[in-house]
Amino acid sequence: MTDRRGMASAVVSGMAAAGVGWYAATRTWREVVRDRPFPLPDEVVAQTGGAIAPWAVPAALVALAAAVALVATGGVARRVVTVVWAAAGLASAAAGVVGVVEAPGVWPAVVAGAGVAVVVVAGWAWRRHRDWPGMSARYDAPGRRDAGPADPADPAALWDALDRGGDPTRPT
């Protein structure tokens, strides 16, 4: 698998796992019936994963953001992103486990599985991140090449200083 394809696979699978975890955390995990005085009918309250495990949705969103940040970082920053990504996956898996204990059902198990998938993908990214390309420097500002002070009275000189990568507002 090429480096770009491996990174794309990690990003897409990480985003998919985080997205599934996010969706499952917003579904109804449990319905609670509350008695009300006669003649009122009993009240049925639907509790989502966010009500049972309040960190489930934020953990999924952090995992989603970390998948995107993997593309924008490199080196030490990419390693930090993979650690944050794995931590978000662990938090999501923990939310699913809490949900399975408190409100057994399909959606808590899906959240737990999605969290485990995020951890696996983050581990893969941790191991392979050095092989993956970083962002292109194509649109970075050029270095300061002879970008001496420009004459503020000459608009053309100001534009030329910008073209050379200089900041005409700062004296050198």
PDB file of C-alpha atoms in Angstrom:
ATOM      1  CA  MET A   1       0.000   0.000   0.000  1.00  0.00           C
ATOM      2  CA  THR A   2       1.437   3.381  -0.960  1.00  0.00           C
ATOM      3  CA  ASP A   3       2.082   5.994   1.680  1.00  0.00           C
ATOM      4  CA  ARG A   4      -0.714   8.282   0.501  1.00  0.00           C
ATOM      5  CA  ARG A   5      -3.165   5.421   0.233  1.00  0.00           C
ATOM      6  CA  GLY A   6      -2.289   4.179   3.718  1.00  0.00           C
ATOM      7  CA  MET A   7      -2.794   7.619   5.196  1.00  0.00           C
ATOM      8  CA  ALA A   8      -6.065   8.076   3.316  1.00  0.00           C
ATOM      9  CA  SER A   9      -7.242   4.700   4.580  1.00  0.00           C
ATOM     10  CA  ALA A  10      -6.424   5.651   8.164  1.00  0.00           C
ATOM     11  CA  VAL A  11      -8.174   9.019   7.888  1.00  0.00           C
ATOM     12  CA  VAL A  12     -11.295   7.640   6.196  1.00  0.00           C
ATOM     13  CA  SER A  13     -11.619   4.621   8.502  1.00  0.00           C
ATOM     14  CA  GLY A  14     -10.991   6.803  11.565  1.00  0.00           C
ATOM     15  CA  MET A  15     -13.602   9.309  10.438  1.00  0.00           C
ATOM     16  CA  ALA A  16     -16.080   6.510   9.707  1.00  0.00           C
ATOM     17  CA  ALA A  17     -15.574   4.923  13.128  1.00  0.00           C
ATOM     18  CA  ALA A  18     -15.872   8.286  14.886  1.00  0.00           C
ATOM     19  CA  GLY A  19     -18.961   9.163  12.842  1.00  0.00           C
ATOM     20  CA  VAL A  20     -20.651   5.875  13.680  1.00  0.00           C
ATOM     21  CA  GLY A  21     -19.815   6.419  17.359  1.00  0.00           C
ATOM     22  CA  TRP A  22     -21.227   9.936  17.216  1.00  0.00           C
ATOM     23  CA  TYR A  23     -24.435   8.747  15.563  1.00  0.00           C
ATOM     24  CA  ALA A  24     -24.891   5.864  18.003  1.00  0.00           C
ATOM     25  CA  ALA A  25     -24.298   8.158  20.990  1.00  0.00           C
ATOM     26  CA  THR A  26     -27.187  10.378  19.892  1.00  0.00           C
ATOM     27  CA  ARG A  27     -29.703   7.508  19.649  1.00  0.00           C
ATOM     28  CA  THR A  28     -32.095   6.511  22.423  1.00  0.00           C
ATOM     29  CA  TRP A  29     -30.378   4.043  24.752  1.00  0.00           C
ATOM     30  CA  ARG A  30     -33.085   3.714  27.363  1.00  0.00           C
ATOM     31  CA  GLU A  31     -36.659   4.778  28.041  1.00  0.00           C
ATOM     32  CA  VAL A  32     -37.624   5.658  31.590  1.00  0.00           C
ATOM     33  CA  VAL A  33     -41.278   5.568  32.667  1.00  0.00           C
ATOM     34  CA  ARG A  34     -42.213   8.103  35.343  1.00  0.00           C
ATOM     35  CA  ASP A  35     -45.397   7.741  37.306  1.00  0.00           C
ATOM     36  CA  ARG A  36     -47.621  10.781  37.440  1.00  0.00           C
ATOM     37  CA  PRO A  37     -50.670  11.410  39.620  1.00  0.00           C
ATOM     38  CA  PHE A  38     -54.074  10.313  38.449  1.00  0.00           C
ATOM     39  CA  PRO A  39     -55.590  11.295  35.860  1.00  0.00           C
ATOM     40  CA  LEU A  40     -52.322  12.059  34.028  1.00  0.00           C
ATOM     41  CA  PRO A  41     -50.774   9.258  31.976  1.00  0.00           C
ATOM     42  CA  ASP A  42     -47.315   7.976  32.835  1.00  0.00           C
ATOM     43  CA  GLU A  43     -44.507   9.965  31.270  1.00  0.00           C
ATOM     44  CA  VAL A  44     -42.030   8.143  29.010  1.00  0.00           C
ATOM     45  CA  VAL A  45     -38.633   9.852  28.843  1.00  0.00           C
ATOM     46  CA  ALA A  46     -36.134   8.782  26.200  1.00  0.00           C
ATOM     47  CA  GLN A  47     -32.499   8.966  27.305  1.00  0.00           C
ATOM     48  CA  THR A  48     -29.804   9.179  24.658  1.00  0.00           C
ATOM     49  CA  GLY A  49     -26.238   8.073  25.027  1.00  0.00           C
ATOM     50  CA  GLY A  50     -25.294  11.653  25.811  1.00  0.00           C
ATOM     51  CA  ALA A  51     -27.599  11.592  28.841  1.00  0.00           C
ATOM     52  CA  ILE A  52     -26.256   8.291  30.150  1.00  0.00           C
ATOM     53  CA  ALA A  53     -22.569   8.882  29.359  1.00  0.00           C
ATOM     54  CA  PRO A  54     -22.175  12.647  28.831  1.00  0.00           C
ATOM     55  CA  TRP A  55     -18.686  12.341  27.329  1.00  0.00           C
ATOM     56  CA  ALA A  56     -19.794   9.989  24.515  1.00  0.00           C
ATOM     57  CA  VAL A  57     -20.619  12.685  21.962  1.00  0.00           C
ATOM     58  CA  PRO A  58     -17.627  14.966  22.732  1.00  0.00           C
ATOM     59  CA  ALA A  59     -15.261  11.970  22.558  1.00  0.00           C
ATOM     60  CA  ALA A  60     -16.613  11.044  19.131  1.00  0.00           C
ATOM     61  CA  LEU A  61     -16.251  14.634  17.939  1.00  0.00           C
ATOM     62  CA  VAL A  62     -12.648  14.810  19.182  1.00  0.00           C
ATOM     63  CA  ALA A  63     -11.909  11.543  17.367  1.00  0.00           C
ATOM     64  CA  LEU A  64     -13.433  12.979  14.207  1.00  0.00           C
ATOM     65  CA  ALA A  65     -11.359  16.151  14.498  1.00  0.00           C
ATOM     66  CA  ALA A  66      -8.192  14.161  15.183  1.00  0.00           C
ATOM     67  CA  ALA A  67      -8.710  12.158  12.000  1.00  0.00           C
ATOM     68  CA  VAL A  68      -8.787  15.397  10.027  1.00  0.00           C
ATOM     69  CA  ALA A  69      -5.851  16.867  11.975  1.00  0.00           C
ATOM     70  CA  LEU A  70      -3.730  13.873  11.023  1.00  0.00           C
ATOM     71  CA  VAL A  71      -3.578  15.238   7.483  1.00  0.00           C
ATOM     72  CA  ALA A  72      -2.597  18.748   8.575  1.00  0.00           C
ATOM     73  CA  THR A  73       0.237  17.758  10.895  1.00  0.00           C
ATOM     74  CA  GLY A  74       3.594  16.103  10.697  1.00  0.00           C
ATOM     75  CA  GLY A  75       6.418  14.974  12.962  1.00  0.00           C
ATOM     76  CA  VAL A  76       5.896  15.481  16.682  1.00  0.00           C
ATOM     77  CA  ALA A  77       2.533  17.190  16.152  1.00  0.00           C
ATOM     78  CA  ARG A  78       1.243  14.155  14.268  1.00  0.00           C
ATOM     79  CA  ARG A  79       2.379  11.904  17.113  1.00  0.00           C
ATOM     80  CA  VAL A  80       0.490  14.115  19.601  1.00  0.00           C
ATOM     81  CA  VAL A  81      -2.599  13.940  17.368  1.00  0.00           C
ATOM     82  CA  THR A  82      -2.451  10.140  17.357  1.00  0.00           C
ATOM     83  CA  VAL A  83      -2.258  10.102  21.170  1.00  0.00           C
ATOM     84  CA  VAL A  84      -5.272  12.431  21.424  1.00  0.00           C
ATOM     85  CA  TRP A  85      -7.040  10.296  18.820  1.00  0.00           C
ATOM     86  CA  ALA A  86      -6.433   7.120  20.818  1.00  0.00           C
ATOM     87  CA  ALA A  87      -7.539   8.814  24.051  1.00  0.00           C
ATOM     88  CA  ALA A  88     -10.785   9.909  22.376  1.00  0.00           C
ATOM     89  CA  GLY A  89     -11.318   6.349  21.179  1.00  0.00           C
ATOM     90  CA  LEU A  90     -10.746   5.006  24.689  1.00  0.00           C
ATOM     91  CA  ALA A  91     -13.201   7.547  26.115  1.00  0.00           C
ATOM     92  CA  SER A  92     -15.756   6.561  23.499  1.00  0.00           C
ATOM     93  CA  ALA A  93     -15.265   2.861  24.247  1.00  0.00           C
ATOM     94  CA  ALA A  94     -15.642   3.568  27.965  1.00  0.00           C
ATOM     95  CA  ALA A  95     -18.892   5.424  27.293  1.00  0.00           C
ATOM     96  CA  GLY A  96     -20.147   2.406  25.394  1.00  0.00           C
ATOM     97  CA  VAL A  97     -19.218   0.066  28.243  1.00  0.00           C
ATOM     98  CA  VAL A  98     -21.002   2.310  30.757  1.00  0.00           C
ATOM     99  CA  GLY A  99     -24.011   2.299  28.463  1.00  0.00           C
ATOM    100  CA  VAL A 100     -24.002  -1.490  28.135  1.00  0.00           C
ATOM    101  CA  VAL A 101     -23.965  -1.801  31.928  1.00  0.00           C
ATOM    102  CA  GLU A 102     -26.635   0.851  32.606  1.00  0.00           C
ATOM    103  CA  ALA A 103     -28.830   0.462  29.533  1.00  0.00           C
ATOM    104  CA  PRO A 104     -28.140  -2.820  27.713  1.00  0.00           C
ATOM    105  CA  GLY A 105     -28.870  -2.514  24.037  1.00  0.00           C
ATOM    106  CA  VAL A 106     -27.453  -2.199  20.559  1.00  0.00           C
ATOM    107  CA  TRP A 107     -26.437   1.476  20.530  1.00  0.00           C
ATOM    108  CA  PRO A 108     -24.102   1.363  23.550  1.00  0.00           C
ATOM    109  CA  ALA A 109     -22.388  -1.671  22.026  1.00  0.00           C
ATOM    110  CA  VAL A 110     -21.999   0.209  18.737  1.00  0.00           C
ATOM    111  CA  VAL A 111     -20.376   3.130  20.587  1.00  0.00           C
ATOM    112  CA  ALA A 112     -17.994   0.747  22.350  1.00  0.00           C
ATOM    113  CA  GLY A 113     -17.098  -0.950  19.075  1.00  0.00           C
ATOM    114  CA  ALA A 114     -16.562   2.368  17.318  1.00  0.00           C
ATOM    115  CA  GLY A 115     -14.290   3.490  20.153  1.00  0.00           C
ATOM    116  CA  VAL A 116     -12.218   0.337  19.847  1.00  0.00           C
ATOM    117  CA  ALA A 117     -11.986   0.866  16.076  1.00  0.00           C
ATOM    118  CA  VAL A 118     -10.736   4.423  16.642  1.00  0.00           C
ATOM    119  CA  VAL A 119      -8.067   3.128  19.035  1.00  0.00           C
ATOM    120  CA  VAL A 120      -6.945   0.535  16.470  1.00  0.00           C
ATOM    121  CA  VAL A 121      -6.699   3.124  13.692  1.00  0.00           C
ATOM    122  CA  ALA A 122      -4.852   5.536  15.990  1.00  0.00           C
ATOM    123  CA  GLY A 123      -2.398   2.763  16.836  1.00  0.00           C
ATOM    124  CA  TRP A 124      -1.870   2.129  13.143  1.00  0.00           C
ATOM    125  CA  ALA A 125      -1.271   5.851  12.611  1.00  0.00           C
ATOM    126  CA  TRP A 126       1.191   5.889  15.524  1.00  0.00           C
ATOM    127  CA  ARG A 127       3.170   3.087  13.937  1.00  0.00           C
ATOM    128  CA  ARG A 128       3.099   4.327  10.343  1.00  0.00           C
ATOM    129  CA  HIS A 129       3.026   8.128  10.649  1.00  0.00           C
ATOM    130  CA  ARG A 130       6.679   8.571   9.611  1.00  0.00           C
ATOM    131  CA  ASP A 131       5.975   6.955   6.243  1.00  0.00           C
ATOM    132  CA  TRP A 132       3.051   9.224   5.471  1.00  0.00           C
ATOM    133  CA  PRO A 133       3.446  12.504   3.610  1.00  0.00           C
ATOM    134  CA  GLY A 134       2.842  15.854   5.248  1.00  0.00           C
ATOM    135  CA  MET A 135       1.056  18.820   3.830  1.00  0.00           C
ATOM    136  CA  SER A 136       2.571  20.473   0.810  1.00  0.00           C
ATOM    137  CA  ALA A 137       4.574  23.647   1.214  1.00  0.00           C
ATOM    138  CA  ARG A 138       3.180  24.832  -2.093  1.00  0.00           C
ATOM    139  CA  TYR A 139       1.143  27.648  -0.582  1.00  0.00           C
ATOM    140  CA  ASP A 140       3.519  28.637   2.186  1.00  0.00           C
ATOM    141  CA  ALA A 141       4.932  32.133   2.084  1.00  0.00           C
ATOM    142  CA  PRO A 142       8.288  32.210   0.343  1.00  0.00           C
ATOM    143  CA  GLY A 143      11.349  32.842   2.487  1.00  0.00           C
ATOM    144  CA  ARG A 144      12.784  36.308   2.899  1.00  0.00           C
ATOM    145  CA  ARG A 145      14.943  36.678  -0.185  1.00  0.00           C
ATOM    146  CA  ASP A 146      16.414  40.148  -0.389  1.00  0.00           C
ATOM    147  CA  ALA A 147      13.287  41.488   1.189  1.00  0.00           C
ATOM    148  CA  GLY A 148      14.862  44.664   2.423  1.00  0.00           C
ATOM    149  CA  PRO A 149      12.858  47.649   3.512  1.00  0.00           C
ATOM    150  CA  ALA A 150      10.665  49.093   0.815  1.00  0.00           C
ATOM    151  CA  ASP A 151      10.145  52.769   0.203  1.00  0.00           C
ATOM    152  CA  PRO A 152       6.679  53.479   1.667  1.00  0.00           C
ATOM    153  CA  ALA A 153       6.164  56.258  -0.839  1.00  0.00           C
ATOM    154  CA  ASP A 154       6.571  53.869  -3.796  1.00  0.00           C
ATOM    155  CA  PRO A 155       3.590  51.475  -4.117  1.00  0.00           C
ATOM    156  CA  ALA A 156       5.422  49.358  -6.702  1.00  0.00           C
ATOM    157  CA  ALA A 157       8.307  48.817  -4.268  1.00  0.00           C
ATOM    158  CA  LEU A 158       5.843  47.657  -1.607  1.00  0.00           C
ATOM    159  CA  TRP A 159       4.338  45.098  -4.005  1.00  0.00           C
ATOM    160  CA  ASP A 160       7.798  43.941  -5.073  1.00  0.00           C
ATOM    161  CA  ALA A 161       8.756  43.394  -1.419  1.00  0.00           C
ATOM    162  CA  LEU A 162       5.631  41.262  -0.978  1.00  0.00           C
ATOM    163  CA  ASP A 163       6.515  39.233  -4.080  1.00  0.00           C
ATOM    164  CA  ARG A 164       9.961  38.525  -2.620  1.00  0.00           C
ATOM    165  CA  GLY A 165       8.352  37.204   0.568  1.00  0.00           C
ATOM    166  CA  GLY A 166       9.095  40.193   2.723  1.00  0.00           C
ATOM    167  CA  ASP A 167       6.897  42.149   5.051  1.00  0.00           C
ATOM    168  CA  PRO A 168       7.128  45.761   3.903  1.00  0.00           C
ATOM    169  CA  THR A 169       5.588  46.950   7.158  1.00  0.00           C
ATOM    170  CA  ARG A 170       8.545  45.725   9.210  1.00  0.00           C
ATOM    171  CA  PRO A 171      11.943  47.335   8.948  1.00  0.00           C
ATOM    172  CA  THR A 172      14.832  44.889   8.723  1.00  0.00           C
TER     173      THR A 172
END
